[in-house]
Amino acid sequence: MQIIMKAIRHIFGIFLIVLLAGGCEQELDPITSVKPGADTEDPAVEITFPVDGKTIRVSPDVTKITFVATVTDDIEIGSVKFYLDETEIGNVESFKDYRRAVVNMDYEGLEDGEYVLKVVATDLTGKSDETSRTFRKTTAVPYTPLEGEVHYFPFEGDLTDALTGTSGTEVGSPGFAAGKLGDAYKGAKDAYFTYPADKLKESNEFSVAFWIKVNPNPIRAGLISISPPGENRNSGIRIFREGNETEQKLGLNYGIGDNEVWVNPFYTFAPGDWIHVAITISESSTVAYVNGEVALENIPETPSPLSWAETSSTMSIASGEPDFGYWEHFSELSLIDEMHFFNRVITPEEVQGLYNIDK
């Protein structure tokens, strides 16, 4: 019986070998090459860096910028050329993937200014495609926070506080555009952002400095609000603007516990240009600065400290909402840049310094 079983296993093994050999001869799982067809389509090129209309802001120790383009072709890419303001800065003719390539082009020593980057892709039959991007390059100015400075929003394409590394909470869909220095916050309808106000509320003194390029549509809007709910203005602060298409007025309201203080308007102007605004509030006075100079100083008859009683845990920026949306102090469609917050009074010299470093 054992002899018979061995014979059966032997016959089965021979049969399996023959079967596999036959399968190989008939190419049951062949690897075949595909001949390329006719080159009928133009190549396509897309610039992925820089972003059109945006600012490249780099630290002083960065000397190299890398431009990036993605190129595709139906058969084979022949070359990809990069031009900066119509001057060729590089040509790539070798590609690992000859139908889709991500091409990097390094450029050393780009000076600050406005530029146009153009990329031209050509296939092996001479068909080509090109695209262009405008961008701005700036060198970031090293910034050391002043004493008592608790928040700094440079608005470089995001809502990050540069001093804490934490981002504000976006409401709606605000955007960014070319600003006074690098990018700026660009307001949108029903859009603003919030940020925790606890560090500001550690003191009864308050200061803020920022650049703004007013869009007078809508004709009034909220800029900064740390308010209690409802139409209660006996605590917190509210900075806003009002007016019309040709004349705008900046105003301030803040609470002192059992009353409110109005400094409205503290500056009247024709919209259209960037202006630098700084406001500082203490128990003994309120001073508003525009472009580094005193625009208005308010000295109360009875000195009273700023009150934070029952105010929101967050501040709203670029709108009066949710607590100061009344009187149509809704979202701000203007550009805002380089916003600094302090929990103390800043001096005229410090205001001048902030104005000069950003202008």
mmCIF file of C-alpha atoms in Angstrom:
data_model
loop_
_atom_site.group_PDB
_atom_site.id
_atom_site.type_symbol
_atom_site.label_atom_id
_atom_site.label_comp_id
_atom_site.label_asym_id
_atom_site.label_seq_id
_atom_site.Cartn_x
_atom_site.Cartn_y
_atom_site.Cartn_z
ATOM 1 C CA MET A 1 0.000 0.000 0.000
ATOM 2 C CA GLN A 2 2.811 2.410 0.856
ATOM 3 C CA ILE A 3 4.423 1.653 -2.516
ATOM 4 C CA ILE A 4 1.173 2.521 -4.307
ATOM 5 C CA MET A 5 0.821 5.860 -2.400
ATOM 6 C CA LYS A 6 4.389 6.845 -3.240
ATOM 7 C CA ALA A 7 3.727 6.087 -6.891
ATOM 8 C CA ILE A 8 0.597 8.230 -6.907
ATOM 9 C CA ARG A 9 2.452 11.158 -5.317
ATOM 10 C CA HIS A 10 5.250 10.780 -7.873
ATOM 11 C CA ILE A 11 2.812 10.779 -10.808
ATOM 12 C CA PHE A 12 1.015 13.854 -9.404
ATOM 13 C CA GLY A 13 4.313 15.745 -9.048
ATOM 14 C CA ILE A 14 5.255 15.020 -12.670
ATOM 15 C CA PHE A 15 1.804 16.171 -13.810
ATOM 16 C CA LEU A 16 2.156 19.483 -11.887
ATOM 17 C CA ILE A 17 5.554 20.191 -13.437
ATOM 18 C CA VAL A 18 4.209 19.577 -16.929
ATOM 19 C CA LEU A 19 1.230 21.826 -16.266
ATOM 20 C CA LEU A 20 3.393 24.724 -15.046
ATOM 21 C CA ALA A 21 5.765 24.353 -17.978
ATOM 22 C CA GLY A 22 2.849 24.472 -20.400
ATOM 23 C CA GLY A 23 1.516 27.594 -18.727
ATOM 24 C CA CYS A 24 4.852 29.323 -19.138
ATOM 25 C CA GLU A 25 5.066 28.367 -22.782
ATOM 26 C CA GLN A 26 1.583 29.815 -23.377
ATOM 27 C CA GLU A 27 2.492 33.073 -21.457
ATOM 28 C CA LEU A 28 -0.452 32.932 -19.087
ATOM 29 C CA ASP A 29 0.833 36.018 -17.228
ATOM 30 C CA PRO A 30 2.957 37.904 -19.770
ATOM 31 C CA ILE A 31 4.700 41.267 -19.249
ATOM 32 C CA THR A 32 4.230 43.252 -22.413
ATOM 33 C CA SER A 33 5.423 46.691 -23.464
ATOM 34 C CA VAL A 34 3.067 49.324 -24.861
ATOM 35 C CA LYS A 35 4.241 51.474 -27.724
ATOM 36 C CA PRO A 36 3.537 55.193 -27.231
ATOM 37 C CA GLY A 37 0.899 56.642 -29.513
ATOM 38 C CA ALA A 38 1.017 59.853 -31.479
ATOM 39 C CA ASP A 39 1.886 63.016 -29.549
ATOM 40 C CA THR A 40 -1.395 64.898 -29.934
ATOM 41 C CA GLU A 41 -1.700 67.025 -26.791
ATOM 42 C CA ASP A 42 0.128 70.125 -25.621
ATOM 43 C CA PRO A 43 2.029 69.910 -22.361
ATOM 44 C CA ALA A 44 0.413 71.534 -19.336
ATOM 45 C CA VAL A 45 2.290 73.584 -16.745
ATOM 46 C CA GLU A 46 1.146 74.797 -13.323
ATOM 47 C CA ILE A 47 3.177 76.967 -10.942
ATOM 48 C CA THR A 48 2.662 75.667 -7.412
ATOM 49 C CA PHE A 49 5.050 78.087 -5.680
ATOM 50 C CA PRO A 50 4.822 81.000 -5.312
ATOM 51 C CA VAL A 51 1.066 81.524 -5.009
ATOM 52 C CA ASP A 52 -0.229 84.136 -7.430
ATOM 53 C CA GLY A 53 -0.387 87.601 -5.890
ATOM 54 C CA LYS A 54 1.077 86.520 -2.556
ATOM 55 C CA THR A 55 4.137 87.700 -0.654
ATOM 56 C CA ILE A 56 7.176 85.537 0.035
ATOM 57 C CA ARG A 57 8.419 86.783 3.397
ATOM 58 C CA VAL A 58 11.729 85.292 4.503
ATOM 59 C CA SER A 59 14.074 85.798 7.430
ATOM 60 C CA PRO A 60 17.307 87.714 6.849
ATOM 61 C CA ASP A 61 19.429 84.534 6.935
ATOM 62 C CA VAL A 62 17.519 82.919 4.035
ATOM 63 C CA THR A 63 19.195 83.611 0.676
ATOM 64 C CA LYS A 64 17.666 80.897 -1.533
ATOM 65 C CA ILE A 65 14.097 80.706 -2.818
ATOM 66 C CA THR A 66 12.860 77.574 -4.594
ATOM 67 C CA PHE A 67 10.245 78.009 -7.312
ATOM 68 C CA VAL A 68 8.107 74.940 -8.041
ATOM 69 C CA ALA A 69 6.143 73.932 -11.154
ATOM 70 C CA THR A 70 4.233 70.775 -12.087
ATOM 71 C CA VAL A 71 4.356 69.759 -15.763
ATOM 72 C CA THR A 72 2.455 66.990 -17.574
ATOM 73 C CA ASP A 73 2.460 65.708 -21.169
ATOM 74 C CA ASP A 74 0.719 62.852 -22.975
ATOM 75 C CA ILE A 75 3.978 61.387 -24.350
ATOM 76 C CA GLU A 76 7.181 63.023 -23.092
ATOM 77 C CA ILE A 77 8.299 66.345 -21.617
ATOM 78 C CA GLY A 78 11.236 67.894 -23.449
ATOM 79 C CA SER A 79 12.199 70.913 -21.347
ATOM 80 C CA VAL A 80 10.954 73.268 -18.627
ATOM 81 C CA LYS A 81 12.296 76.825 -18.575
ATOM 82 C CA PHE A 82 11.927 79.366 -15.765
ATOM 83 C CA TYR A 83 11.916 83.136 -16.372
ATOM 84 C CA LEU A 84 12.002 85.931 -13.811
ATOM 85 C CA ASP A 85 10.803 89.229 -15.285
ATOM 86 C CA GLU A 86 11.430 87.743 -18.773
ATOM 87 C CA THR A 87 15.050 86.782 -17.957
ATOM 88 C CA GLU A 88 15.729 83.036 -18.129
ATOM 89 C CA ILE A 89 16.980 81.725 -14.779
ATOM 90 C CA GLY A 90 16.997 77.970 -15.431
ATOM 91 C CA ASN A 91 16.266 75.146 -17.873
ATOM 92 C CA VAL A 92 15.552 71.511 -16.944
ATOM 93 C CA GLU A 93 15.753 68.795 -19.637
ATOM 94 C CA SER A 94 16.030 65.553 -17.652
ATOM 95 C CA PHE A 95 13.065 64.008 -15.813
ATOM 96 C CA LYS A 96 12.596 60.804 -13.812
ATOM 97 C CA ASP A 97 8.955 60.683 -14.874
ATOM 98 C CA TYR A 98 8.848 61.976 -18.431
ATOM 99 C CA ARG A 99 5.043 62.399 -18.470
ATOM 100 C CA ARG A 100 4.580 64.152 -15.129
ATOM 101 C CA ALA A 101 7.330 66.075 -13.377
ATOM 102 C CA VAL A 102 7.492 68.303 -10.311
ATOM 103 C CA VAL A 103 10.312 70.694 -11.154
ATOM 104 C CA ASN A 104 12.179 72.751 -8.549
ATOM 105 C CA MET A 105 14.252 75.773 -9.515
ATOM 106 C CA ASP A 106 16.520 77.402 -6.903
ATOM 107 C CA TYR A 107 17.276 81.114 -7.065
ATOM 108 C CA GLU A 108 19.901 82.788 -4.890
ATOM 109 C CA GLY A 109 19.917 86.381 -3.673
ATOM 110 C CA LEU A 110 16.480 87.604 -4.723
ATOM 111 C CA GLU A 111 16.105 91.214 -3.621
ATOM 112 C CA ASP A 112 12.924 92.646 -2.101
ATOM 113 C CA GLY A 113 10.398 93.774 -4.689
ATOM 114 C CA GLU A 114 7.594 92.831 -7.101
ATOM 115 C CA TYR A 115 8.248 90.080 -9.678
ATOM 116 C CA VAL A 116 6.675 88.022 -12.444
ATOM 117 C CA LEU A 117 7.657 84.342 -12.650
ATOM 118 C CA LYS A 118 6.983 82.585 -15.967
ATOM 119 C CA VAL A 119 7.407 78.874 -16.677
ATOM 120 C CA VAL A 120 7.422 77.430 -20.217
ATOM 121 C CA ALA A 121 7.095 73.665 -20.811
ATOM 122 C CA THR A 122 7.885 72.125 -24.213
ATOM 123 C CA ASP A 123 7.387 68.510 -25.348
ATOM 124 C CA LEU A 124 9.552 66.526 -27.778
ATOM 125 C CA THR A 125 7.495 67.606 -30.798
ATOM 126 C CA GLY A 126 7.880 71.308 -30.008
ATOM 127 C CA LYS A 127 4.410 71.942 -28.588
ATOM 128 C CA SER A 128 4.509 74.178 -25.519
ATOM 129 C CA ASP A 129 2.496 75.721 -22.692
ATOM 130 C CA GLU A 130 3.336 78.609 -20.385
ATOM 131 C CA THR A 131 1.923 80.249 -17.273
ATOM 132 C CA SER A 132 2.906 83.210 -15.094
ATOM 133 C CA ARG A 133 2.588 84.300 -11.474
ATOM 134 C CA THR A 134 3.071 87.697 -9.900
ATOM 135 C CA PHE A 135 4.509 87.780 -6.398
ATOM 136 C CA ARG A 136 6.266 90.005 -3.919
ATOM 137 C CA LYS A 137 9.375 89.183 -1.929
ATOM 138 C CA THR A 138 10.150 90.866 1.392
ATOM 139 C CA THR A 139 12.735 90.284 4.097
ATOM 140 C CA ALA A 140 11.192 89.932 7.528
ATOM 141 C CA VAL A 141 12.396 92.492 10.037
ATOM 142 C CA PRO A 142 13.536 90.747 13.233
ATOM 143 C CA TYR A 143 11.098 91.671 15.988
ATOM 144 C CA THR A 144 11.658 91.551 19.734
ATOM 145 C CA PRO A 145 8.433 91.935 21.744
ATOM 146 C CA LEU A 146 8.163 95.012 23.911
ATOM 147 C CA GLU A 147 7.569 94.682 27.629
ATOM 148 C CA GLY A 148 3.923 93.939 28.259
ATOM 149 C CA GLU A 149 3.249 92.915 24.666
ATOM 150 C CA VAL A 150 1.000 89.856 24.853
ATOM 151 C CA HIS A 151 -0.172 89.307 21.249
ATOM 152 C CA TYR A 152 1.217 90.067 17.792
ATOM 153 C CA PHE A 153 -0.616 89.173 14.592
ATOM 154 C CA PRO A 154 1.566 89.708 11.479
ATOM 155 C CA PHE A 155 -1.166 88.113 9.285
ATOM 156 C CA GLU A 156 1.273 86.274 7.032
ATOM 157 C CA GLY A 157 -1.383 84.163 5.380
ATOM 158 C CA ASP A 158 -2.818 82.932 8.689
ATOM 159 C CA LEU A 159 -4.253 84.092 12.029
ATOM 160 C CA THR A 160 -1.307 82.965 14.163
ATOM 161 C CA ASP A 161 -0.197 84.992 17.165
ATOM 162 C CA ALA A 162 3.554 85.228 16.581
ATOM 163 C CA LEU A 163 4.231 85.516 20.334
ATOM 164 C CA THR A 164 2.329 82.405 21.422
ATOM 165 C CA GLY A 165 2.247 80.337 18.238
ATOM 166 C CA THR A 166 -1.511 79.862 18.671
ATOM 167 C CA SER A 167 -3.981 80.628 15.890
ATOM 168 C CA GLY A 168 -7.135 82.658 16.271
ATOM 169 C CA THR A 169 -10.515 81.036 15.681
ATOM 170 C CA GLU A 170 -11.879 81.885 12.256
ATOM 171 C CA VAL A 171 -15.533 82.842 11.818
ATOM 172 C CA GLY A 172 -16.817 82.863 8.242
ATOM 173 C CA SER A 173 -14.246 83.062 5.465
ATOM 174 C CA PRO A 174 -11.772 85.932 5.895
ATOM 175 C CA GLY A 175 -8.830 86.094 3.507
ATOM 176 C CA PHE A 176 -5.388 87.604 3.008
ATOM 177 C CA ALA A 177 -3.896 90.032 0.502
ATOM 178 C CA ALA A 178 -0.750 92.082 -0.028
ATOM 179 C CA GLY A 179 -0.379 94.222 3.073
ATOM 180 C CA LYS A 180 1.657 97.028 4.522
ATOM 181 C CA LEU A 181 4.384 94.536 5.354
ATOM 182 C CA GLY A 182 4.049 91.136 3.718
ATOM 183 C CA ASP A 183 0.480 89.884 3.741
ATOM 184 C CA ALA A 184 -2.482 91.444 5.553
ATOM 185 C CA TYR A 185 -5.828 90.284 6.889
ATOM 186 C CA LYS A 186 -8.546 90.907 4.311
ATOM 187 C CA GLY A 187 -12.033 91.128 5.720
ATOM 188 C CA ALA A 188 -15.084 89.502 4.179
ATOM 189 C CA LYS A 189 -18.827 89.674 4.742
ATOM 190 C CA ASP A 190 -19.877 87.946 7.980
ATOM 191 C CA ALA A 191 -16.229 87.090 8.729
ATOM 192 C CA TYR A 192 -13.898 87.857 11.632
ATOM 193 C CA PHE A 193 -11.778 85.968 14.137
ATOM 194 C CA THR A 194 -11.626 85.589 17.889
ATOM 195 C CA TYR A 195 -8.738 85.121 20.294
ATOM 196 C CA PRO A 196 -8.512 84.524 24.073
ATOM 197 C CA ALA A 197 -8.477 87.815 25.998
ATOM 198 C CA ASP A 198 -7.244 86.518 29.350
ATOM 199 C CA LYS A 199 -3.754 88.037 29.097
ATOM 200 C CA LEU A 200 -5.155 91.454 28.267
ATOM 201 C CA LYS A 201 -7.578 91.264 31.177
ATOM 202 C CA GLU A 202 -4.756 90.768 33.682
ATOM 203 C CA SER A 203 -4.361 94.557 33.742
ATOM 204 C CA ASN A 204 -6.627 97.619 33.827
ATOM 205 C CA GLU A 205 -4.412 99.207 31.197
ATOM 206 C CA PHE A 206 -4.715 98.427 27.499
ATOM 207 C CA SER A 207 -2.901 99.320 24.295
ATOM 208 C CA VAL A 208 -3.144 98.259 20.664
ATOM 209 C CA ALA A 209 -1.297 99.312 17.494
ATOM 210 C CA PHE A 210 -2.055 98.284 13.905
ATOM 211 C CA TRP A 211 -2.131 99.310 10.258
ATOM 212 C CA ILE A 212 -5.442 99.605 8.417
ATOM 213 C CA LYS A 213 -6.442 100.407 4.851
ATOM 214 C CA VAL A 214 -10.120 101.187 5.128
ATOM 215 C CA ASN A 215 -12.662 99.858 2.670
ATOM 216 C CA PRO A 216 -15.633 102.208 3.254
ATOM 217 C CA ASN A 217 -18.082 99.560 2.113
ATOM 218 C CA PRO A 218 -19.795 98.891 4.444
ATOM 219 C CA ILE A 219 -19.754 102.425 5.778
ATOM 220 C CA ARG A 220 -19.464 101.263 9.406
ATOM 221 C CA ALA A 221 -17.873 98.251 11.071
ATOM 222 C CA GLY A 222 -16.402 96.934 14.284
ATOM 223 C CA LEU A 223 -12.623 96.628 14.563
ATOM 224 C CA ILE A 224 -11.917 95.237 18.041
ATOM 225 C CA SER A 225 -14.379 94.215 20.737
ATOM 226 C CA ILE A 226 -14.005 92.716 24.210
ATOM 227 C CA SER A 227 -17.510 93.266 25.542
ATOM 228 C CA PRO A 228 -20.127 91.915 27.920
ATOM 229 C CA PRO A 229 -23.259 90.438 26.331
ATOM 230 C CA GLY A 230 -26.122 92.716 25.384
ATOM 231 C CA GLU A 231 -25.948 96.479 24.985
ATOM 232 C CA ASN A 232 -23.829 96.893 28.098
ATOM 233 C CA ARG A 233 -20.855 99.213 27.647
ATOM 234 C CA ASN A 234 -19.904 99.749 31.303
ATOM 235 C CA SER A 235 -17.006 97.353 30.882
ATOM 236 C CA GLY A 236 -14.674 96.193 28.137
ATOM 237 C CA ILE A 237 -13.535 98.033 25.019
ATOM 238 C CA ARG A 238 -14.930 98.652 21.547
ATOM 239 C CA ILE A 239 -12.994 100.148 18.634
ATOM 240 C CA PHE A 240 -14.962 100.878 15.478
ATOM 241 C CA ARG A 241 -15.358 103.097 12.433
ATOM 242 C CA GLU A 242 -18.299 104.994 10.943
ATOM 243 C CA GLY A 243 -18.903 107.449 8.112
ATOM 244 C CA ASN A 244 -19.480 107.291 4.377
ATOM 245 C CA GLU A 245 -17.594 106.506 1.171
ATOM 246 C CA THR A 246 -15.580 109.736 1.230
ATOM 247 C CA GLU A 247 -15.137 110.397 4.963
ATOM 248 C CA GLN A 248 -14.510 107.891 7.721
ATOM 249 C CA LYS A 249 -14.238 108.374 11.485
ATOM 250 C CA LEU A 250 -12.454 106.131 13.978
ATOM 251 C CA GLY A 251 -13.978 105.850 17.432
ATOM 252 C CA LEU A 252 -13.435 104.201 20.810
ATOM 253 C CA ASN A 253 -15.727 103.288 23.682
ATOM 254 C CA TYR A 254 -14.762 101.605 26.953
ATOM 255 C CA GLY A 255 -16.352 100.877 30.310
ATOM 256 C CA ILE A 256 -15.232 102.000 33.774
ATOM 257 C CA GLY A 257 -17.601 99.970 35.967
ATOM 258 C CA ASP A 258 -20.565 102.265 36.558
ATOM 259 C CA ASN A 259 -20.264 104.290 33.373
ATOM 260 C CA GLU A 260 -18.809 104.378 29.881
ATOM 261 C CA VAL A 261 -16.275 106.616 28.156
ATOM 262 C CA TRP A 262 -16.580 107.771 24.543
ATOM 263 C CA VAL A 263 -13.630 108.965 22.500
ATOM 264 C CA ASN A 264 -15.525 109.383 19.269
ATOM 265 C CA PRO A 265 -14.309 110.298 16.803
ATOM 266 C CA PHE A 266 -10.632 110.441 17.535
ATOM 267 C CA TYR A 267 -9.670 110.694 13.858
ATOM 268 C CA THR A 268 -11.470 111.714 10.659
ATOM 269 C CA PHE A 269 -9.966 110.899 7.284
ATOM 270 C CA ALA A 270 -10.576 110.096 3.620
ATOM 271 C CA PRO A 271 -10.311 106.309 3.077
ATOM 272 C CA GLY A 272 -7.926 104.823 0.551
ATOM 273 C CA ASP A 273 -4.439 104.903 2.093
ATOM 274 C CA TRP A 274 -2.784 102.840 4.807
ATOM 275 C CA ILE A 275 -2.816 104.539 8.217
ATOM 276 C CA HIS A 276 -1.145 103.434 11.441
ATOM 277 C CA VAL A 277 -3.383 103.549 14.516
ATOM 278 C CA ALA A 278 -2.350 103.181 18.155
ATOM 279 C CA ILE A 279 -4.597 103.517 21.210
ATOM 280 C CA THR A 280 -3.563 103.414 24.822
ATOM 281 C CA ILE A 281 -5.918 103.466 27.827
ATOM 282 C CA SER A 282 -4.922 104.145 31.424
ATOM 283 C CA GLU A 283 -6.756 105.281 34.554
ATOM 284 C CA SER A 284 -5.660 108.859 33.985
ATOM 285 C CA SER A 285 -5.928 109.290 30.200
ATOM 286 C CA THR A 286 -6.694 107.840 26.809
ATOM 287 C CA VAL A 287 -4.410 108.708 23.901
ATOM 288 C CA ALA A 288 -5.014 107.895 20.231
ATOM 289 C CA TYR A 289 -2.164 108.120 17.726
ATOM 290 C CA VAL A 290 -2.312 108.141 13.937
ATOM 291 C CA ASN A 291 0.850 107.678 11.880
ATOM 292 C CA GLY A 292 2.975 108.017 14.984
ATOM 293 C CA GLU A 293 1.530 111.359 16.117
ATOM 294 C CA VAL A 294 -1.059 112.178 18.818
ATOM 295 C CA ALA A 295 -4.471 112.476 17.176
ATOM 296 C CA LEU A 296 -6.460 113.014 20.377
ATOM 297 C CA GLU A 297 -5.865 112.853 24.128
ATOM 298 C CA ASN A 298 -8.771 112.448 26.528
ATOM 299 C CA ILE A 299 -8.204 113.226 30.237
ATOM 300 C CA PRO A 300 -11.248 112.374 32.407
ATOM 301 C CA GLU A 301 -12.320 114.686 35.223
ATOM 302 C CA THR A 302 -12.366 111.732 37.587
ATOM 303 C CA PRO A 303 -9.658 109.126 36.894
ATOM 304 C CA SER A 304 -11.226 105.677 36.576
ATOM 305 C CA PRO A 305 -9.664 102.348 35.639
ATOM 306 C CA LEU A 306 -10.849 100.253 32.733
ATOM 307 C CA SER A 307 -13.268 97.524 33.863
ATOM 308 C CA TRP A 308 -13.378 93.991 32.469
ATOM 309 C CA ALA A 309 -16.398 92.876 34.524
ATOM 310 C CA GLU A 310 -18.560 90.247 32.813
ATOM 311 C CA THR A 311 -16.783 90.685 29.473
ATOM 312 C CA SER A 312 -16.374 87.853 26.990
ATOM 313 C CA SER A 313 -13.451 85.481 27.441
ATOM 314 C CA THR A 314 -12.399 86.239 23.864
ATOM 315 C CA MET A 315 -11.833 89.346 21.810
ATOM 316 C CA SER A 316 -13.278 89.781 18.340
ATOM 317 C CA ILE A 317 -11.070 91.254 15.628
ATOM 318 C CA ALA A 318 -12.448 92.714 12.383
ATOM 319 C CA SER A 319 -16.044 92.822 13.653
ATOM 320 C CA GLY A 320 -18.099 93.972 16.597
ATOM 321 C CA GLU A 321 -19.831 90.601 16.686
ATOM 322 C CA PRO A 322 -21.022 88.863 18.725
ATOM 323 C CA ASP A 323 -21.428 91.402 21.552
ATOM 324 C CA PHE A 324 -21.024 94.760 19.762
ATOM 325 C CA GLY A 325 -22.797 94.034 16.506
ATOM 326 C CA TYR A 326 -25.548 96.512 17.319
ATOM 327 C CA TRP A 327 -25.620 99.868 15.530
ATOM 328 C CA GLU A 328 -24.416 97.965 12.448
ATOM 329 C CA HIS A 329 -20.900 97.399 13.761
ATOM 330 C CA PHE A 330 -20.643 94.202 11.737
ATOM 331 C CA SER A 331 -17.720 92.624 9.906
ATOM 332 C CA GLU A 332 -14.859 94.733 8.564
ATOM 333 C CA LEU A 333 -13.976 94.386 4.867
ATOM 334 C CA SER A 334 -10.808 96.467 5.175
ATOM 335 C CA LEU A 335 -7.170 95.345 5.168
ATOM 336 C CA ILE A 336 -5.533 95.073 8.608
ATOM 337 C CA ASP A 337 -1.852 94.400 9.231
ATOM 338 C CA GLU A 338 0.829 94.164 11.951
ATOM 339 C CA MET A 339 -1.485 94.181 14.986
ATOM 340 C CA HIS A 340 0.165 94.420 18.432
ATOM 341 C CA PHE A 341 -1.637 94.137 21.804
ATOM 342 C CA PHE A 342 -0.314 95.192 25.220
ATOM 343 C CA ASN A 343 -1.616 94.942 28.785
ATOM 344 C CA ARG A 344 0.053 98.236 29.702
ATOM 345 C CA VAL A 345 0.337 101.815 28.454
ATOM 346 C CA ILE A 346 2.840 102.251 25.635
ATOM 347 C CA THR A 347 4.843 105.452 25.388
ATOM 348 C CA PRO A 348 4.913 107.933 22.495
ATOM 349 C CA GLU A 349 8.424 106.709 21.687
ATOM 350 C CA GLU A 350 7.214 103.113 21.507
ATOM 351 C CA VAL A 351 4.331 104.141 19.253
ATOM 352 C CA GLN A 352 6.825 105.867 16.971
ATOM 353 C CA GLY A 353 9.005 102.775 16.965
ATOM 354 C CA LEU A 354 6.116 100.525 15.934
ATOM 355 C CA TYR A 355 5.118 102.990 13.239
ATOM 356 C CA ASN A 356 8.662 103.277 11.853
ATOM 357 C CA ILE A 357 9.515 99.556 11.892
ATOM 358 C CA ASP A 358 6.430 98.700 9.862
ATOM 359 C CA LYS A 359 6.305 101.571 7.392
#
